[in-house]
GROMACS .gro file of C-alpha atoms in nm:
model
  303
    1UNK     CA    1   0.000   0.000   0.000
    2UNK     CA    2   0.138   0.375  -0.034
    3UNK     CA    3  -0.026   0.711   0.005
    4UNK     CA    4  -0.203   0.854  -0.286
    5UNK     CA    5  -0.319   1.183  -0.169
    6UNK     CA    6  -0.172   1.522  -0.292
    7UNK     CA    7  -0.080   1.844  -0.101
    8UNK     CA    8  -0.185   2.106  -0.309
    9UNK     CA    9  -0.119   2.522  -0.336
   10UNK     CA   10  -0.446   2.626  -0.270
   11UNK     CA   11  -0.739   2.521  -0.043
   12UNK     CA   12  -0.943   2.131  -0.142
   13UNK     CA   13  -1.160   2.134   0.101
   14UNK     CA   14  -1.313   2.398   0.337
   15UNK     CA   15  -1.600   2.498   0.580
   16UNK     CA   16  -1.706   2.861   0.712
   17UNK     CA   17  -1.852   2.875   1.077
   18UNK     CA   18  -2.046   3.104   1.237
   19UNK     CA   19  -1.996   3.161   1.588
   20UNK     CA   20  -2.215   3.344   1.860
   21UNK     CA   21  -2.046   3.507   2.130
   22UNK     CA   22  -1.668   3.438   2.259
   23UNK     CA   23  -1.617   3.105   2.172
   24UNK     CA   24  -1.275   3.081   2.016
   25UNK     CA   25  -1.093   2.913   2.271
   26UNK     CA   26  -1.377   2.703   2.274
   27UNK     CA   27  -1.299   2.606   1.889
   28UNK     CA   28  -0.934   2.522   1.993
   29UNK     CA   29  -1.053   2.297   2.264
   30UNK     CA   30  -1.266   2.121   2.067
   31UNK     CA   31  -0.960   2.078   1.806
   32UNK     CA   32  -0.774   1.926   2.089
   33UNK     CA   33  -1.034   1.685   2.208
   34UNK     CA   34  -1.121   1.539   1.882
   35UNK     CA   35  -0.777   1.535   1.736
   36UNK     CA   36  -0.845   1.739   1.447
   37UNK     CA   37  -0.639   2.011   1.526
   38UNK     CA   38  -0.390   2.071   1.790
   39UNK     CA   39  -0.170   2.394   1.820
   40UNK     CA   40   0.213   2.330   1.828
   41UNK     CA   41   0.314   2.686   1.810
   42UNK     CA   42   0.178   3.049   1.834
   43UNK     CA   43   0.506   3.286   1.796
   44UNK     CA   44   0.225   3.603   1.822
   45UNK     CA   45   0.112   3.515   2.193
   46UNK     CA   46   0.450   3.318   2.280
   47UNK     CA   47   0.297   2.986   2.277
   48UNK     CA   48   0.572   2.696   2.178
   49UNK     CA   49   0.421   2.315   2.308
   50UNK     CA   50   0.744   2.215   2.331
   51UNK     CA   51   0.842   2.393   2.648
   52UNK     CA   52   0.495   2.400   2.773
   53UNK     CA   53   0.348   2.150   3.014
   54UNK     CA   54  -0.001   2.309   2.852
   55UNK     CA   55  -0.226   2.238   2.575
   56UNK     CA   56  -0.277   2.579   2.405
   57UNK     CA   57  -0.668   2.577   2.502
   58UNK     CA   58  -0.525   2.562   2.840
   59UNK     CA   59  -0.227   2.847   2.732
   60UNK     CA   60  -0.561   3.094   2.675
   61UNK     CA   61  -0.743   3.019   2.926
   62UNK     CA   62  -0.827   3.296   3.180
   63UNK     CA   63  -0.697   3.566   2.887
   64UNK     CA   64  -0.915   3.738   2.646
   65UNK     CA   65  -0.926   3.560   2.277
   66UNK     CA   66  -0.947   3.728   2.003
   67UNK     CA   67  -0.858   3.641   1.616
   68UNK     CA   68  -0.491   3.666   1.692
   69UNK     CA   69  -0.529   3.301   1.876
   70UNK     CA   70  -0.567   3.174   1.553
   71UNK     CA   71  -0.453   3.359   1.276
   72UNK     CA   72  -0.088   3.406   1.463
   73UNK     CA   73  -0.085   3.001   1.496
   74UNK     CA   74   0.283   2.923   1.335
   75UNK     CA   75   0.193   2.501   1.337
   76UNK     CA   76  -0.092   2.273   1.397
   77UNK     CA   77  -0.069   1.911   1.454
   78UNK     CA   78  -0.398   1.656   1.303
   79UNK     CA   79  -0.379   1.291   1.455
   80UNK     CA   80  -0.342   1.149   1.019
   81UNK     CA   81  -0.321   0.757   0.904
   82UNK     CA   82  -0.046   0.784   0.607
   83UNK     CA   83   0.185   0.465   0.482
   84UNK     CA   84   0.527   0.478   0.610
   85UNK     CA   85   0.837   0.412   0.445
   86UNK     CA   86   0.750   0.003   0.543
   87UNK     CA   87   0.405   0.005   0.324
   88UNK     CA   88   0.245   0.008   0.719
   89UNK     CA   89  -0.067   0.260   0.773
   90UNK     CA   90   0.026   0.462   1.097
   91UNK     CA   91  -0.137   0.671   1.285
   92UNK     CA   92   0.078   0.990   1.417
   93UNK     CA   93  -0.018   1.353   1.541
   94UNK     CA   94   0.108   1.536   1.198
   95UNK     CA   95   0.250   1.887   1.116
   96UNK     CA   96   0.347   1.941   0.760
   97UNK     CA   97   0.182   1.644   0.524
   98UNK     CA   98   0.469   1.743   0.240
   99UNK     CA   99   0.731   1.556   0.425
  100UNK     CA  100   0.528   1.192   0.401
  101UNK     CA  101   0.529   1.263   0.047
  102UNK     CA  102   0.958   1.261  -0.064
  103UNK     CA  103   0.945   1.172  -0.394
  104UNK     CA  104   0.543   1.276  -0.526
  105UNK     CA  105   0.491   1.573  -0.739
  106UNK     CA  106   0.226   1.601  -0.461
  107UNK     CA  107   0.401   1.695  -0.202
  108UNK     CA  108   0.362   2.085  -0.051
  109UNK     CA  109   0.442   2.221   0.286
  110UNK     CA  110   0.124   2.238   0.401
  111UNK     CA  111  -0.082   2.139   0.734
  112UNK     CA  112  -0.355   1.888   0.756
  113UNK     CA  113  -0.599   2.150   0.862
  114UNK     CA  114  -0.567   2.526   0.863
  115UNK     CA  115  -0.770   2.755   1.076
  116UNK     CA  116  -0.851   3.143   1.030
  117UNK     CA  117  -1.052   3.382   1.239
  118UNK     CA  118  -1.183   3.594   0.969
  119UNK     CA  119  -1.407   3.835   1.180
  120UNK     CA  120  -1.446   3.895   1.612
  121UNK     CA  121  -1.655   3.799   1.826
  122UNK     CA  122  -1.909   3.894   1.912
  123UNK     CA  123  -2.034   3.717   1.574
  124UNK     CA  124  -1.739   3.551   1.527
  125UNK     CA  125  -1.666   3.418   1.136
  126UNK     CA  126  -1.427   3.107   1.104
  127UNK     CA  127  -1.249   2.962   0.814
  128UNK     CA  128  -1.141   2.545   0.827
  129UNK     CA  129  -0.963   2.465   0.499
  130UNK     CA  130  -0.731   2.157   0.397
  131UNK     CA  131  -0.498   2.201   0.092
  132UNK     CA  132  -0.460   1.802   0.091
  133UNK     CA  133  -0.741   1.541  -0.007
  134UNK     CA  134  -0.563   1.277   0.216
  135UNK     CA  135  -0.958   1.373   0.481
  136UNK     CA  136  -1.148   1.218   0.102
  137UNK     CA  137  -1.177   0.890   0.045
  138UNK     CA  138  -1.153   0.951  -0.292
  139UNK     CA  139  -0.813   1.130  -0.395
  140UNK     CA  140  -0.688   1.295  -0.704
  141UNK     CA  141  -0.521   1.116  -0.914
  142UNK     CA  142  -0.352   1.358  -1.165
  143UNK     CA  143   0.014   1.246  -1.061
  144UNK     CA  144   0.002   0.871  -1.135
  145UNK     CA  145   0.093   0.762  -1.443
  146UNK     CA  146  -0.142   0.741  -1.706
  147UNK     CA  147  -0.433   0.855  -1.513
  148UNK     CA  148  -0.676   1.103  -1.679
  149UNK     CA  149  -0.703   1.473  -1.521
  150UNK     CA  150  -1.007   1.401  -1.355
  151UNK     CA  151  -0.930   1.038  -1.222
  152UNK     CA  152  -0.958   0.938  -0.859
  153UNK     CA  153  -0.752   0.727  -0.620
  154UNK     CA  154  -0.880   0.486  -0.323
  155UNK     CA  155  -0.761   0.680  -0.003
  156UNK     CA  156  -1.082   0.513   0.167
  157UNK     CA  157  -0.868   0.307   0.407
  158UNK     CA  158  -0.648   0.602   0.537
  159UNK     CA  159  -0.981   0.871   0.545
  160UNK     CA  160  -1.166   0.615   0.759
  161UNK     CA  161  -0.919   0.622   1.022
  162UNK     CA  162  -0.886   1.017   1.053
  163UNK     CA  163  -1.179   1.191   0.902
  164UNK     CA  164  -1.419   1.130   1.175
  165UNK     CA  165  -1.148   1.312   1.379
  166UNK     CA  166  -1.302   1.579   1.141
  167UNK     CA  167  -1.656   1.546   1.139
  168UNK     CA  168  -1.653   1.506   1.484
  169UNK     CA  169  -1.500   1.844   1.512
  170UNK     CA  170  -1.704   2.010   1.243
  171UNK     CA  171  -2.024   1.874   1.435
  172UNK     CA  172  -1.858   2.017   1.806
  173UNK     CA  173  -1.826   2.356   1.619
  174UNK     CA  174  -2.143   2.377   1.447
  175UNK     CA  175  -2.293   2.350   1.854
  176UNK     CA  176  -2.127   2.640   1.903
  177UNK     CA  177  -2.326   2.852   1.624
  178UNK     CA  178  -2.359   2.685   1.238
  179UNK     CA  179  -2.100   2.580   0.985
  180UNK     CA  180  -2.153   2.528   0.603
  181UNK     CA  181  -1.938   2.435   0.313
  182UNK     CA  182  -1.756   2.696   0.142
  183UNK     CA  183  -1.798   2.590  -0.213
  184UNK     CA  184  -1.438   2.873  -0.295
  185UNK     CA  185  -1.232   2.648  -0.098
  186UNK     CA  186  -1.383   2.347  -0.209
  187UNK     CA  187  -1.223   2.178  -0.591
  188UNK     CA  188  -1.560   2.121  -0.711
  189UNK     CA  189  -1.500   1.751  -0.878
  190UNK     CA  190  -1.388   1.699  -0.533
  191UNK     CA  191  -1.735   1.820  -0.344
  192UNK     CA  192  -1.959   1.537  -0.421
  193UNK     CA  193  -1.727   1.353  -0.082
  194UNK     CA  194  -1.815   1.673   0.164
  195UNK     CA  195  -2.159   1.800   0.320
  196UNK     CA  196  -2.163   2.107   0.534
  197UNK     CA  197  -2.102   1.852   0.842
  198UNK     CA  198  -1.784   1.707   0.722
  199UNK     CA  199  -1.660   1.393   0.491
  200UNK     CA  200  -1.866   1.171   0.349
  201UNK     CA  201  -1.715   0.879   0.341
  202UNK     CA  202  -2.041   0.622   0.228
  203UNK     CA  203  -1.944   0.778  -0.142
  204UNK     CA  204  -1.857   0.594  -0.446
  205UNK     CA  205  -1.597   0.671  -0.742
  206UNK     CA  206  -1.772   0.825  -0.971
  207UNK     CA  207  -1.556   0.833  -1.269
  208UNK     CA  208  -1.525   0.420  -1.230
  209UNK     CA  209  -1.812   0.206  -1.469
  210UNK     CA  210  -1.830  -0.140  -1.312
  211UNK     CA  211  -1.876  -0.430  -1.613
  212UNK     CA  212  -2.084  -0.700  -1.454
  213UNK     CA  213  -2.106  -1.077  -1.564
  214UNK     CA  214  -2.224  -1.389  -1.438
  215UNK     CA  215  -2.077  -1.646  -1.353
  216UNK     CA  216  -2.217  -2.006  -1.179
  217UNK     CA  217  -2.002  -2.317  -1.203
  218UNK     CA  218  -1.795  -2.378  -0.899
  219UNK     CA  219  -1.492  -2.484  -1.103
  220UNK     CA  220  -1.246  -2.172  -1.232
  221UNK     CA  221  -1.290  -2.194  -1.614
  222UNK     CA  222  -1.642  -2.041  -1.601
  223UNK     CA  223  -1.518  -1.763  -1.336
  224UNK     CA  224  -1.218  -1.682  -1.610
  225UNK     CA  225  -1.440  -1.694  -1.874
  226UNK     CA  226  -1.679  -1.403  -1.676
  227UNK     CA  227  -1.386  -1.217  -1.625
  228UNK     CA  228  -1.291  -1.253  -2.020
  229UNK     CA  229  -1.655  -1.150  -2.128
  230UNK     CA  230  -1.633  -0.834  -1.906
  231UNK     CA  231  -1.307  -0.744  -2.027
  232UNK     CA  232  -1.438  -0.758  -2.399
  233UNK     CA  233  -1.725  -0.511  -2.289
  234UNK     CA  234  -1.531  -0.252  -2.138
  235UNK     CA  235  -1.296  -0.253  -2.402
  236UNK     CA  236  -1.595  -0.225  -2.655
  237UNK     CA  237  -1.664   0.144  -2.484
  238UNK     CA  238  -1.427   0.399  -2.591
  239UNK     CA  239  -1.643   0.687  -2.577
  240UNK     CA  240  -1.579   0.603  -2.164
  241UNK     CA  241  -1.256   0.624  -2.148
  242UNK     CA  242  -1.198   0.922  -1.865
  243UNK     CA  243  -1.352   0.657  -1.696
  244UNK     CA  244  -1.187   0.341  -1.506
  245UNK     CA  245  -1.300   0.047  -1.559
  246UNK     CA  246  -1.391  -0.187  -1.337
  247UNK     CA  247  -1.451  -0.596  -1.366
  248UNK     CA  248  -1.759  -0.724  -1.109
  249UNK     CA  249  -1.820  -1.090  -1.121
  250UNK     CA  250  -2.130  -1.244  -0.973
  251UNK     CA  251  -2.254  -1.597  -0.831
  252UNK     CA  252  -2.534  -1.718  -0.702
  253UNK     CA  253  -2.436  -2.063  -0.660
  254UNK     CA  254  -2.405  -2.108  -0.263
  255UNK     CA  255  -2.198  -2.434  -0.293
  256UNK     CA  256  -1.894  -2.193  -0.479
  257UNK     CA  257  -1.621  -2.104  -0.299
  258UNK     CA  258  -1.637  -1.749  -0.281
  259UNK     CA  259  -1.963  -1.773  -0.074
  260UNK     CA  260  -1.800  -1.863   0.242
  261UNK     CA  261  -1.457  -1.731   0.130
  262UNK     CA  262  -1.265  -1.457   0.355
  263UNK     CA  263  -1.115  -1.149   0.170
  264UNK     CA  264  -0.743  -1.305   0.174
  265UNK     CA  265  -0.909  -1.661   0.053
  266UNK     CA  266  -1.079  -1.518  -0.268
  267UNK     CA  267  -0.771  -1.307  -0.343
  268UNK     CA  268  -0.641  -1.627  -0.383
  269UNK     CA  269  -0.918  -1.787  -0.539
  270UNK     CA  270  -0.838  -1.540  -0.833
  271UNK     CA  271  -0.488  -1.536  -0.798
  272UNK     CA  272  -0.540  -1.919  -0.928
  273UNK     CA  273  -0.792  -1.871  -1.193
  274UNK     CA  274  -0.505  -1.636  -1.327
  275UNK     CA  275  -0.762  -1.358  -1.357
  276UNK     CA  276  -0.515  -1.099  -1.301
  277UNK     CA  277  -0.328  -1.214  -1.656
  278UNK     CA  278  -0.659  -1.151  -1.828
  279UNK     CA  279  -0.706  -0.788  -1.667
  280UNK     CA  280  -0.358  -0.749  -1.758
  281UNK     CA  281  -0.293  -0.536  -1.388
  282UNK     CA  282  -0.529  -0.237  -1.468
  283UNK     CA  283  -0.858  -0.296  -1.352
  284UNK     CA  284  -1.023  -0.339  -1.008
  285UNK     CA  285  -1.201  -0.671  -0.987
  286UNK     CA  286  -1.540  -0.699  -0.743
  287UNK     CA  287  -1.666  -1.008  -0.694
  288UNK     CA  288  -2.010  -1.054  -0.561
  289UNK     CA  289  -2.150  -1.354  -0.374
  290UNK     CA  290  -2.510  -1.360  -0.221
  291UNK     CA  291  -2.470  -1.044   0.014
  292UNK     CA  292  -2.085  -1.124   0.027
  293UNK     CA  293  -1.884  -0.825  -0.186
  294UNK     CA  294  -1.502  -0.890  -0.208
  295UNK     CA  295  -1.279  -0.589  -0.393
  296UNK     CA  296  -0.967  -0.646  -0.493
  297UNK     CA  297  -0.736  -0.389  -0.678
  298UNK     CA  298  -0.562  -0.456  -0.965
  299UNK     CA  299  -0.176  -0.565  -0.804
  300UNK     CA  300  -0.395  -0.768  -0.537
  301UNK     CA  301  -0.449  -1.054  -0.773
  302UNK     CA  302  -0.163  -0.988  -1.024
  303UNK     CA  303  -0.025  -1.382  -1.123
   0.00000   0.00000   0.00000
């Protein structure tokens, strides 16, 4: 596994809250509790968590707060899932998201999550903005070779892990007066994953056209033969080529393997009915069995 988000220049992703009264310690409390945001340093009101034995919610409290608590923030830490070095998803309270990314053309100095107090309290207006996708499930794809401009990438196991940490916040915050998407800091073939209460990560790829086929025997030739009949269709669709394809195989024959099959057992149920020779390594297989759905991407089941 490795990561296939992107760090980018501007803003993916962003929310606009609107807060009644003085609550803006309140918001970087609720950072620190969720894990969505944790202040590391604030050079403007001499706050560095390295020498404190305080949180920085606990650094303001008992002091007026005002926008400077936020927009003189120098870093802020998000608890992130990202693949290490090993090809191991890890869990670690992150600063800058460029330097998990060495050799990607997506790699930017930027923070997981960015906050900015754009007006005072007593109405107090908040900006919340990512410049990564790594919080999506689905992830550009415009650095991987031979991918279309508008092609996505499966970040769904890394965004599970942190992006509650999000939504959770985002929900905590909305208590505290309302918060809605801000469709200027949000890449609009990205929006269709985010709702003016956070991620959603229930979403499918839209720009992938699943070719389903049938398949019944137990024994492998008729499951190669599926997989060889929905290979010829997809090929047979030019006019859809922006899109991935994808294979899906289905059974309804509860004596075949795959019905009682574990994920790692019908990887290798495929692996030996040398399906991944006939996809040729470039498209996602999903096989379907009763109310059983196995997914398997293409280097999964590669011979």
């Amino acid at each position: 596994m490795r990561n296939r988000w992107n760090v980018e220049k501007d803003s993916v992703i962003g929310w606009l809250a609107t807060l009644d009264g003085d609550v803006l310690g309140d918001v970087v409390r609720l950072g620190e509790e969720t894990g969505a945001y944790r202040v590391v340093t604030a050079p403007a009101l001499g706050f560095d968590r390295s020498v404190e034995s305080r949180s920085y919610s606990e650094y303001l409290s008992g002091r007026p707060v005002d926008p400077a608590a936020l927009s003189g923030v120098g870093s802020a830490a998000s608890r992130i899932a990202y693949v290490n070095p090993s090809g191991l998803v890890v869990e670690d309270d992150v600063v800058e998201l460029g330097a998990l990314l060495p050799e990607s053309p997506g790699r930017r100095p930027r923070a997981p999550l960015e906050l900015m107090a754009l007006r005072p309290p007593p109405t107090a207006r908040l900006s919340i903005t990512s410049c990564s996708d790594i919080w999506l499930p689905w992830c550009s794809a415009w650095h991987e070779d031979g991918a279309h401009r508008d092609d996505l990438a499966d970040n769904r196991e890394l965004a599970g892990r942190h992006a509650p940490r999000l939504n959770a916040f985002l929900t905590r915050i909305a208590e505290l007066g309302d918060v809605e998407l801000d469709p200027e800091s949000t890449t609009p073939r990205l929006g269709f994953q985010v709702t003016g209460r956070g991620v959603r990560l229930d979403v499918e790829n839209p720009r992938e056209r699943t070719v389903w086929e049938r398949f019944g025997d137990p024994g492998w030739p008729d499951l190669l033969e599926a997989a060889r009949r929905a290979v010829r269709r997809a090929e047979q669709h030019p006019e859809s080529a922006p899109y991935r394809s994808a294979v899906g195989l289905i059974t309804d024959a509860i004596d075949h393997p795959l019905f009682r099959a574990d994920h790692d057992v019908a990887r290798e149920i495929l692996r030996a009915a040398a399906v991944g020779s006939v996809l040729d390594g470039s498209m996602r297989v999903k096989v379907l069995a009763g109310e059983v759905q196995h997914v398997f991407e293409p280097e999964e089941i590669a011979p």
